[in-house]
Amino acid sequence: MSADQRPHAMRYSLLADLCYKLGERQQCTSMLVHPSRGEAVLWVPERAWPRTWLGVAAVDHRGRWLYIFGGQWCMAGNVAETAARVAWAVGVR
């Protein structure tokens, strides 16, 4: 990940890394959405019924990239920790 990447490309790349890590390590389903207009977002289904979805965004905050989800945030540099926290938040244990 290069600091000179366009913000949209960086955001998508970070969310794609998290999407992969959620499936690989946490056995957690997720869906990366990249609309034609707007920003990419990662949707993760919660285990509880009725089924709702947790949205995960990647944001640039003062030159540092963060994952934001469910009132929490993680530094984008630690994808494994973020995947574990997102999985916990949706009830995957």
Tab-separated table of C-alpha atoms in Angstrom:
chain	number	residue	atom	x	y	z
A	1	MET	CA	0.000	0.000	0.000
A	2	SER	CA	1.524	3.185	-1.147
A	3	ALA	CA	0.698	6.527	0.439
A	4	ASP	CA	0.456	8.089	-3.010
A	5	GLN	CA	-2.423	5.839	-4.140
A	6	ARG	CA	-5.749	7.469	-4.847
A	7	PRO	CA	-7.992	7.366	-1.759
A	8	HIS	CA	-10.635	5.256	-3.529
A	9	ALA	CA	-8.078	2.654	-4.600
A	10	MET	CA	-6.494	2.609	-1.143
A	11	ARG	CA	-9.880	2.195	0.551
A	12	TYR	CA	-10.828	-0.672	-1.749
A	13	SER	CA	-7.463	-2.372	-1.254
A	14	LEU	CA	-7.705	-2.184	2.543
A	15	LEU	CA	-11.257	-3.547	2.553
A	16	ALA	CA	-10.304	-6.355	0.141
A	17	ASP	CA	-7.457	-7.376	2.485
A	18	LEU	CA	-9.867	-7.445	5.430
A	19	CYS	CA	-12.464	-9.386	3.419
A	20	TYR	CA	-9.865	-12.039	2.578
A	21	LYS	CA	-8.591	-12.244	6.169
A	22	LEU	CA	-12.125	-12.621	7.565
A	23	GLY	CA	-12.734	-15.646	5.366
A	24	GLU	CA	-9.290	-17.165	5.758
A	25	ARG	CA	-8.722	-16.859	9.497
A	26	GLN	CA	-12.100	-16.212	11.067
A	27	GLN	CA	-14.318	-18.386	8.815
A	28	CYS	CA	-16.541	-15.321	8.585
A	29	THR	CA	-18.610	-14.428	5.538
A	30	SER	CA	-18.314	-10.907	4.166
A	31	MET	CA	-19.269	-9.028	1.033
A	32	LEU	CA	-17.196	-6.224	-0.473
A	33	VAL	CA	-19.383	-3.709	-2.291
A	34	HIS	CA	-17.905	-1.207	-4.721
A	35	PRO	CA	-20.751	0.905	-6.096
A	36	SER	CA	-20.440	2.839	-9.334
A	37	ARG	CA	-21.026	6.011	-7.299
A	38	GLY	CA	-19.850	6.355	-3.743
A	39	GLU	CA	-17.307	4.523	-1.644
A	40	ALA	CA	-16.523	0.862	-1.140
A	41	VAL	CA	-17.813	-0.780	2.023
A	42	LEU	CA	-17.434	-4.253	3.512
A	43	TRP	CA	-20.663	-5.837	4.773
A	44	VAL	CA	-20.484	-8.635	7.343
A	45	PRO	CA	-23.641	-10.549	8.343
A	46	GLU	CA	-24.317	-10.882	12.049
A	47	ARG	CA	-25.024	-14.386	13.383
A	48	ALA	CA	-28.009	-13.409	15.551
A	49	TRP	CA	-31.553	-13.414	14.268
A	50	PRO	CA	-33.017	-11.280	12.794
A	51	ARG	CA	-30.012	-11.092	10.521
A	52	THR	CA	-28.510	-7.639	10.219
A	53	TRP	CA	-25.288	-6.516	8.572
A	54	LEU	CA	-22.305	-4.744	10.091
A	55	GLY	CA	-20.744	-2.170	7.768
A	56	VAL	CA	-16.973	-1.737	7.792
A	57	ALA	CA	-15.386	1.334	6.236
A	58	ALA	CA	-11.775	2.330	5.659
A	59	VAL	CA	-11.137	6.021	6.299
A	60	ASP	CA	-8.149	8.318	6.116
A	61	HIS	CA	-7.958	10.170	9.429
A	62	ARG	CA	-5.175	12.747	9.565
A	63	GLY	CA	-2.937	10.750	7.250
A	64	ARG	CA	-3.551	7.371	8.902
A	65	TRP	CA	-5.889	4.743	7.579
A	66	LEU	CA	-8.408	3.243	9.985
A	67	TYR	CA	-11.096	0.593	9.823
A	68	ILE	CA	-14.354	1.863	11.351
A	69	PHE	CA	-17.194	-0.490	12.340
A	70	GLY	CA	-19.944	-0.648	14.935
A	71	GLY	CA	-18.670	2.302	16.974
A	72	GLN	CA	-15.125	0.858	17.025
A	73	TRP	CA	-11.952	1.558	15.092
A	74	CYS	CA	-8.662	-0.230	14.376
A	75	MET	CA	-5.485	0.860	12.669
A	76	ALA	CA	-5.433	-0.452	9.110
A	77	GLY	CA	-1.904	-1.838	9.541
A	78	ASN	CA	-3.104	-4.792	11.635
A	79	VAL	CA	-5.567	-6.683	9.456
A	80	ALA	CA	-5.513	-9.862	11.586
A	81	GLU	CA	-6.505	-7.976	14.751
A	82	THR	CA	-9.224	-6.097	12.892
A	83	ALA	CA	-10.590	-9.342	11.423
A	84	ALA	CA	-10.765	-10.869	14.898
A	85	ARG	CA	-12.568	-7.824	16.294
A	86	VAL	CA	-15.046	-7.663	13.416
A	87	ALA	CA	-15.764	-11.392	13.745
A	88	TRP	CA	-16.349	-10.949	17.479
A	89	ALA	CA	-18.668	-7.987	16.815
A	90	VAL	CA	-20.908	-10.094	14.530
A	91	GLY	CA	-20.963	-13.097	16.842
A	92	VAL	CA	-18.469	-15.412	15.120
A	93	ARG	CA	-16.606	-17.091	17.940
